[in-house]
Amino acid sequence: MTVRASIVGGSGYAGGELLRLLLGHPGFEVAQITSRRLAGSFVHFTHPNLRGSTDLRYCTLDELERCDLLFLCLPHGSAAADVDLYSRLAPRIVDLSADFRLRSSPVYADWYGAEHPAPDWLDRFVYGLPELDREAVAGATNISGVGCNATATLLGLLPLLEPEPLEQDLVDWSRGVVTELKVGSSEAGASSSSASHHPERSGVVRSFRPTGHRHTAEVEQALGMRGITAAGRVHLSVTSVEMVRGVLATSHVFLNQPESGKPTDRDLFRVYRSFCGRHPFVRLVKDRRGIHRYPEPKILAGSNHAEVGFDLDPRTGRLVVICAIDNLMKGAAGNAVQCANLMCGFPEAEGLSFPGLHPV
């Protein structure tokens, strides 16, 4: 089976990554890719790494034909404004923007400063993080994007919510979660839209969003899906650093101290190893020797993997959880293809086997 897919808004970083992945995917045929500004130009005009890989040209939205699946790589707000049109063009949609990530229109308005353009569509989209709810993603016809910072934060925290292999509540969630995220310029230049085109920038380290980052709402929502009341207890800070790709999330939580005994480093290792064993793109990195003892985003450049690690302070019960991803892959295009694989019945890892680059 070949799925005929098109990309709406393909001139940005996420669109380019998505096109690169789909061109090498045995189950997808890329039919069209749109750009209002660049209609008629070859896609390698903005994605020079694809020169010789495709002769596709950008087309306008008016020229878009029906297909089996639409990927939307548009600035935040644009997908929701025209979602009725997109639903008529394809029976399946994967939206990489923030438009349908939140289930509540009041919460959306609170975090995005405007009323949602299509509130009736919010409950028609499934939050697109397979590691949170793989069955829901596989059965969906509409998938929302996941914020790259939310992805890195959640993949570090979700193992602590699994009932196995320890039958106890590990974390005292009432004490909150504090996460510091270091991000590359391909995200830090994207304050309004991680899917639109932004020039590569590196150099001076600058504060990006010390408080009030919008991805906080996604983390709170996802924890709520697992029964954790987290509103107002999740605190994200985002700082850009000198790299182009990558997110490194360092989360701090406090463990419960039951009478049966404090959780140990070995207990936590079992928890994380069990979680990683059930999810093909999540790997545990916690080594006693070597240069890379904890997750490192540069090693994941071009890869759809997330790497998680942890360190426990037994004196205070503070657990430091570290997660690294490539923001353009597991944080955007790669995760979108992973979701599309599940939706279309392909193996989950199809077309996503690239292991990453080292050195970069």
Short mmCIF file of C-alpha atoms in Angstrom, two decimals:
data_model
loop_
_atom_site.label_atom_id
_atom_site.label_comp_id
_atom_site.label_asym_id
_atom_site.label_seq_id
_atom_site.Cartn_x
_atom_site.Cartn_y
_atom_site.Cartn_z
CA MET A 1 0.00 0.00 0.00
CA THR A 2 1.25 3.46 -0.90
CA VAL A 3 -0.20 6.48 0.88
CA ARG A 4 -0.41 9.63 -1.22
CA ALA A 5 0.57 12.53 1.05
CA SER A 6 0.94 16.27 0.60
CA ILE A 7 2.60 18.93 2.73
CA VAL A 8 0.94 22.30 3.36
CA GLY A 9 3.46 25.00 4.20
CA GLY A 10 6.65 23.18 3.33
CA SER A 11 9.26 25.93 3.08
CA GLY A 12 10.31 25.96 6.75
CA TYR A 13 12.64 23.76 8.75
CA ALA A 14 9.92 21.32 9.84
CA GLY A 15 8.52 21.08 6.31
CA GLY A 16 11.98 20.38 4.90
CA GLU A 17 12.66 17.66 7.46
CA LEU A 18 9.27 16.12 6.79
CA LEU A 19 9.85 16.11 3.04
CA ARG A 20 13.29 14.52 3.53
CA LEU A 21 11.76 11.71 5.58
CA LEU A 22 8.82 11.08 3.26
CA LEU A 23 11.02 10.95 0.16
CA GLY A 24 12.89 8.04 1.72
CA HIS A 25 9.82 6.29 3.13
CA PRO A 26 8.68 3.18 1.20
CA GLY A 27 5.03 3.68 2.13
CA PHE A 28 4.50 7.34 1.20
CA GLU A 29 4.35 9.13 -2.12
CA VAL A 30 4.72 12.91 -1.85
CA ALA A 31 2.14 14.38 -4.19
CA GLN A 32 2.41 18.15 -3.58
CA ILE A 33 4.03 20.68 -1.30
CA THR A 34 2.73 24.22 -0.90
CA SER A 35 4.18 27.66 -0.27
CA ARG A 36 2.31 30.85 -1.02
CA ARG A 37 5.50 32.89 -1.24
CA LEU A 38 7.57 30.42 -3.26
CA ALA A 39 4.97 28.89 -5.60
CA GLY A 40 6.66 27.69 -8.78
CA SER A 41 10.12 27.36 -7.21
CA PHE A 42 11.90 24.04 -6.80
CA VAL A 43 11.88 22.82 -3.22
CA HIS A 44 15.68 22.71 -3.19
CA PHE A 45 15.57 26.52 -3.31
CA THR A 46 14.90 26.46 0.43
CA HIS A 47 16.01 22.90 1.18
CA PRO A 48 19.36 22.58 -0.62
CA ASN A 49 20.08 19.20 0.98
CA LEU A 50 17.27 17.77 -1.21
CA ARG A 51 18.84 18.86 -4.51
CA GLY A 52 18.82 15.82 -6.77
CA SER A 53 16.43 13.90 -4.52
CA THR A 54 13.22 15.35 -5.96
CA ASP A 55 12.04 17.60 -8.75
CA LEU A 56 9.02 18.82 -6.78
CA ARG A 57 8.08 22.48 -7.02
CA TYR A 58 6.04 24.47 -4.53
CA CYS A 59 2.41 25.05 -5.49
CA THR A 60 -0.28 27.33 -4.11
CA LEU A 61 -2.99 26.20 -1.73
CA ASP A 62 -5.54 26.70 -4.51
CA GLU A 63 -3.69 24.08 -6.59
CA LEU A 64 -3.79 21.46 -3.85
CA GLU A 65 -5.53 18.24 -4.88
CA ARG A 66 -7.17 15.53 -2.82
CA CYS A 67 -4.82 13.02 -1.24
CA ASP A 68 -4.78 10.31 1.43
CA LEU A 69 -3.03 12.32 4.15
CA LEU A 70 -2.20 15.98 4.69
CA PHE A 71 0.72 17.17 6.79
CA LEU A 72 0.23 20.78 7.94
CA CYS A 73 3.45 22.70 8.65
CA LEU A 74 1.93 26.13 9.12
CA PRO A 75 2.38 29.04 11.54
CA HIS A 76 0.29 28.74 14.68
CA GLY A 77 -3.32 29.75 14.01
CA SER A 78 -3.25 29.08 10.27
CA ALA A 79 -4.19 25.40 10.37
CA ALA A 80 -7.23 25.99 12.57
CA ALA A 81 -8.43 28.86 10.39
CA ASP A 82 -8.78 26.56 7.35
CA VAL A 83 -9.29 23.16 8.96
CA ASP A 84 -12.64 22.61 7.23
CA LEU A 85 -10.93 22.99 3.86
CA TYR A 86 -8.13 20.61 4.79
CA SER A 87 -10.59 17.99 6.05
CA ARG A 88 -12.26 18.00 2.62
CA LEU A 89 -8.93 17.48 0.89
CA ALA A 90 -7.82 14.45 2.92
CA PRO A 91 -9.40 11.91 5.29
CA ARG A 92 -6.33 12.05 7.56
CA ILE A 93 -4.49 15.10 8.90
CA VAL A 94 -1.28 15.45 10.87
CA ASP A 95 -0.85 19.04 12.07
CA LEU A 96 2.58 20.06 13.33
CA SER A 97 1.48 23.41 14.77
CA ALA A 98 0.08 24.19 18.22
CA ASP A 99 -3.49 24.72 17.00
CA PHE A 100 -4.99 21.45 18.22
CA ARG A 101 -2.65 20.40 21.03
CA LEU A 102 -4.88 21.60 23.86
CA ARG A 103 -8.28 20.05 24.51
CA SER A 104 -9.84 23.12 26.16
CA SER A 105 -10.59 26.34 24.28
CA PRO A 106 -10.42 28.45 27.49
CA VAL A 107 -6.98 26.99 28.26
CA TYR A 108 -5.92 27.74 24.67
CA ALA A 109 -7.10 31.34 25.01
CA ASP A 110 -5.27 31.68 28.31
CA TRP A 111 -1.93 30.52 26.90
CA TYR A 112 -2.16 31.86 23.34
CA GLY A 113 -3.87 35.16 24.05
CA ALA A 114 -6.73 34.72 21.56
CA GLU A 115 -9.90 32.70 21.13
CA HIS A 116 -9.43 29.42 19.30
CA PRO A 117 -10.40 29.76 15.59
CA ALA A 118 -12.12 26.35 15.46
CA PRO A 119 -13.08 25.15 18.98
CA ASP A 120 -15.43 22.48 17.60
CA TRP A 121 -12.39 20.68 16.17
CA LEU A 122 -10.39 20.42 19.40
CA ASP A 123 -11.88 17.09 20.48
CA ARG A 124 -11.47 15.66 16.96
CA PHE A 125 -7.67 15.71 17.24
CA VAL A 126 -5.58 13.24 19.22
CA TYR A 127 -2.48 14.57 20.97
CA GLY A 128 0.29 13.14 18.86
CA LEU A 129 2.74 11.62 21.33
CA PRO A 130 2.71 7.83 20.79
CA GLU A 131 4.54 7.21 24.06
CA LEU A 132 1.59 8.79 25.90
CA ASP A 133 -1.21 6.89 24.15
CA ARG A 134 -0.14 4.73 21.21
CA GLU A 135 -3.56 3.15 20.69
CA ALA A 136 -5.29 6.52 20.42
CA VAL A 137 -2.76 7.69 17.83
CA ALA A 138 -3.14 4.51 15.79
CA GLY A 139 -6.93 4.86 15.73
CA ALA A 140 -7.02 8.58 14.95
CA THR A 141 -7.87 10.38 11.74
CA ASN A 142 -6.57 13.75 12.99
CA ILE A 143 -3.31 14.12 14.92
CA SER A 144 -2.03 17.26 16.60
CA GLY A 145 1.59 18.24 16.81
CA VAL A 146 3.46 18.12 20.11
CA GLY A 147 5.66 20.98 21.27
CA CYS A 148 9.33 20.01 21.18
CA ASN A 149 9.89 21.24 24.74
CA ALA A 150 6.81 19.37 25.92
CA THR A 151 8.08 16.23 24.16
CA ALA A 152 11.47 16.35 25.88
CA THR A 153 9.88 17.08 29.27
CA LEU A 154 7.22 14.39 29.02
CA LEU A 155 9.48 11.61 27.76
CA GLY A 156 11.62 12.14 30.86
CA LEU A 157 8.64 12.15 33.23
CA LEU A 158 6.27 9.54 31.77
CA PRO A 159 8.30 6.54 33.00
CA LEU A 160 7.62 7.74 36.55
CA LEU A 161 3.88 7.36 35.93
CA GLU A 162 3.99 3.75 34.77
CA PRO A 163 2.47 1.21 37.19
CA GLU A 164 5.22 -1.28 36.44
CA PRO A 165 7.68 -2.51 37.54
CA LEU A 166 7.18 -0.79 40.94
CA GLU A 167 3.69 -0.83 42.42
CA GLN A 168 3.89 2.50 44.18
CA ASP A 169 3.53 6.19 43.40
CA LEU A 170 7.12 7.23 42.97
CA VAL A 171 6.76 11.01 42.79
CA ASP A 172 5.24 13.53 45.15
CA TRP A 173 3.60 15.55 42.38
CA SER A 174 2.19 18.04 44.90
CA ARG A 175 5.71 19.49 45.13
CA GLY A 176 5.63 20.33 41.43
CA VAL A 177 7.96 19.88 38.48
CA VAL A 178 10.69 22.33 37.53
CA THR A 179 12.21 21.87 34.08
CA GLU A 180 15.06 23.85 32.54
CA LEU A 181 15.35 23.44 28.77
CA LYS A 182 18.38 24.27 26.65
CA VAL A 183 17.43 24.66 22.99
CA GLY A 184 19.13 25.25 19.65
CA SER A 185 18.67 28.16 17.28
CA SER A 186 16.27 26.26 14.98
CA GLU A 187 13.81 26.45 17.86
CA ALA A 188 14.92 29.65 19.58
CA GLY A 189 14.30 31.64 16.41
CA ALA A 190 10.75 30.31 16.35
CA SER A 191 9.00 32.22 19.09
CA SER A 192 5.77 32.42 17.09
CA SER A 193 5.94 29.23 15.05
CA SER A 194 8.28 26.28 15.17
CA ALA A 195 6.98 25.24 11.76
CA SER A 196 7.77 28.40 9.80
CA HIS A 197 11.07 29.36 8.17
CA HIS A 198 13.74 30.93 10.31
CA PRO A 199 17.36 31.65 9.47
CA GLU A 200 19.96 29.56 11.25
CA ARG A 201 21.36 31.47 14.16
CA SER A 202 24.02 30.57 16.66
CA GLY A 203 26.42 32.56 18.72
CA VAL A 204 25.46 34.59 21.75
CA VAL A 205 23.62 32.62 24.41
CA ARG A 206 20.42 34.46 25.23
CA SER A 207 17.40 33.90 27.42
CA PHE A 208 14.42 32.78 25.36
CA ARG A 209 11.51 32.20 27.75
CA PRO A 210 12.37 32.16 31.46
CA THR A 211 8.72 31.79 32.54
CA GLY A 212 5.28 31.27 31.04
CA HIS A 213 6.28 29.06 28.11
CA ARG A 214 3.23 27.81 26.21
CA HIS A 215 4.39 24.20 26.20
CA THR A 216 3.73 24.21 29.95
CA ALA A 217 0.03 23.75 29.19
CA GLU A 218 0.76 20.60 27.18
CA VAL A 219 2.76 19.04 30.00
CA GLU A 220 0.00 19.84 32.49
CA GLN A 221 -2.60 18.37 30.14
CA ALA A 222 -0.61 15.18 29.52
CA LEU A 223 0.00 14.62 33.23
CA GLY A 224 -3.72 15.16 33.76
CA MET A 225 -4.40 12.35 31.26
CA ARG A 226 -2.47 10.10 33.65
CA GLY A 227 -4.43 11.26 36.67
CA ILE A 228 -1.96 13.84 37.98
CA THR A 229 -3.41 17.21 38.96
CA ALA A 230 -0.65 19.42 37.61
CA ALA A 231 -2.21 22.81 36.85
CA GLY A 232 0.11 25.46 38.26
CA ARG A 233 2.64 22.85 39.36
CA VAL A 234 4.68 22.62 36.14
CA HIS A 235 7.37 25.25 35.69
CA LEU A 236 9.32 25.45 32.42
CA SER A 237 12.24 27.74 31.63
CA VAL A 238 13.76 27.81 28.15
CA THR A 239 17.19 29.18 27.24
CA SER A 240 18.83 29.10 23.81
CA VAL A 241 22.42 27.87 23.59
CA GLU A 242 25.01 27.59 20.87
CA MET A 243 23.71 24.73 18.77
CA VAL A 244 21.36 24.62 15.78
CA ARG A 245 19.38 21.44 16.50
CA GLY A 246 18.44 19.98 19.82
CA VAL A 247 16.59 20.19 23.12
CA LEU A 248 17.98 19.15 26.49
CA ALA A 249 15.36 19.03 29.25
CA THR A 250 16.48 18.78 32.88
CA SER A 251 13.54 18.15 35.19
CA HIS A 252 13.52 18.18 38.99
CA VAL A 253 10.94 16.22 41.02
CA PHE A 254 10.81 14.85 44.56
CA LEU A 255 10.16 11.20 45.32
CA ASN A 256 7.74 9.87 47.87
CA GLN A 257 9.40 8.28 50.88
CA PRO A 258 7.16 5.34 51.85
CA GLU A 259 7.58 3.42 55.08
CA SER A 260 8.55 0.36 53.06
CA GLY A 261 11.76 2.10 52.07
CA LYS A 262 13.03 4.88 49.86
CA PRO A 263 13.22 4.21 46.10
CA THR A 264 16.79 3.47 45.12
CA ASP A 265 18.87 4.14 42.05
CA ARG A 266 18.38 0.50 41.08
CA ASP A 267 14.58 0.83 41.41
CA LEU A 268 14.60 3.83 39.09
CA PHE A 269 16.82 2.05 36.60
CA ARG A 270 14.23 -0.75 36.41
CA VAL A 271 11.45 1.80 35.86
CA TYR A 272 13.22 3.58 33.02
CA ARG A 273 14.50 0.40 31.41
CA SER A 274 10.97 -1.03 31.42
CA PHE A 275 9.55 2.12 29.78
CA CYS A 276 12.26 2.24 27.11
CA GLY A 277 11.69 -1.42 26.32
CA ARG A 278 8.11 -0.63 25.30
CA HIS A 279 8.87 2.39 23.14
CA PRO A 280 11.16 2.01 20.11
CA PHE A 281 12.41 5.59 20.03
CA VAL A 282 13.22 6.10 23.71
CA ARG A 283 16.64 4.98 24.97
CA LEU A 284 18.10 4.95 28.47
CA VAL A 285 21.52 6.58 28.82
CA LYS A 286 23.06 6.25 32.25
CA ASP A 287 26.66 5.09 32.07
CA ARG A 288 29.34 4.97 34.74
CA ARG A 289 32.21 5.44 32.29
CA GLY A 290 32.91 7.26 29.06
CA ILE A 291 32.42 10.75 27.70
CA HIS A 292 28.65 10.55 27.17
CA ARG A 293 27.26 9.34 30.50
CA TYR A 294 23.99 11.22 30.16
CA PRO A 295 21.80 12.26 27.20
CA GLU A 296 23.39 14.66 24.71
CA PRO A 297 21.25 16.32 21.99
CA LYS A 298 24.07 16.71 19.46
CA ILE A 299 24.41 12.93 19.19
CA LEU A 300 20.75 12.74 18.13
CA ALA A 301 21.00 15.20 15.21
CA GLY A 302 18.77 13.89 12.41
CA SER A 303 17.45 11.06 14.58
CA ASN A 304 13.93 10.42 15.84
CA HIS A 305 15.25 8.98 19.10
CA ALA A 306 14.91 10.47 22.55
CA GLU A 307 17.50 9.63 25.17
CA VAL A 308 16.66 9.76 28.87
CA GLY A 309 18.79 9.55 31.97
CA PHE A 310 18.51 10.38 35.64
CA ASP A 311 20.41 11.03 38.84
CA LEU A 312 19.03 10.57 42.36
CA ASP A 313 20.01 12.50 45.46
CA PRO A 314 19.22 9.89 48.16
CA ARG A 315 19.68 12.43 50.94
CA THR A 316 16.83 14.71 49.84
CA GLY A 317 14.82 12.45 47.53
CA ARG A 318 15.30 14.87 44.64
CA LEU A 319 15.34 13.14 41.27
CA VAL A 320 16.94 14.92 38.30
CA VAL A 321 15.66 13.57 34.97
CA ILE A 322 17.42 14.42 31.70
CA CYS A 323 15.98 13.98 28.21
CA ALA A 324 17.55 14.92 24.87
CA ILE A 325 15.91 15.10 21.43
CA ASP A 326 16.42 16.69 18.03
CA ASN A 327 13.69 19.35 18.03
CA LEU A 328 13.18 19.05 14.27
CA MET A 329 12.84 15.27 14.42
CA LYS A 330 11.30 13.75 17.56
CA GLY A 331 10.18 17.29 18.37
CA ALA A 332 8.45 17.84 15.01
CA ALA A 333 8.81 16.04 11.65
CA GLY A 334 10.07 12.68 12.84
CA ASN A 335 7.32 12.37 15.43
CA ALA A 336 4.78 13.34 12.75
CA VAL A 337 5.96 10.46 10.54
CA GLN A 338 5.91 8.12 13.54
CA CYS A 339 2.27 9.06 14.12
CA ALA A 340 1.45 8.73 10.42
CA ASN A 341 2.98 5.25 10.41
CA LEU A 342 0.66 4.21 13.23
CA MET A 343 -2.37 5.82 11.58
CA CYS A 344 -1.72 4.13 8.24
CA GLY A 345 -0.82 0.67 9.55
CA PHE A 346 2.91 0.82 8.75
CA PRO A 347 5.54 -0.38 11.23
CA GLU A 348 6.00 2.41 13.76
CA ALA A 349 9.69 2.86 12.97
CA GLU A 350 9.34 2.71 9.17
CA GLY A 351 11.47 5.38 7.49
CA LEU A 352 12.90 6.54 10.83
CA SER A 353 15.89 4.26 11.35
CA PHE A 354 18.60 6.93 10.94
CA PRO A 355 20.77 6.69 14.09
CA GLY A 356 22.01 10.28 14.27
CA LEU A 357 25.34 11.95 13.54
CA HIS A 358 28.55 12.00 15.52
CA PRO A 359 30.50 14.20 15.62
CA VAL A 360 28.60 17.34 14.63
#
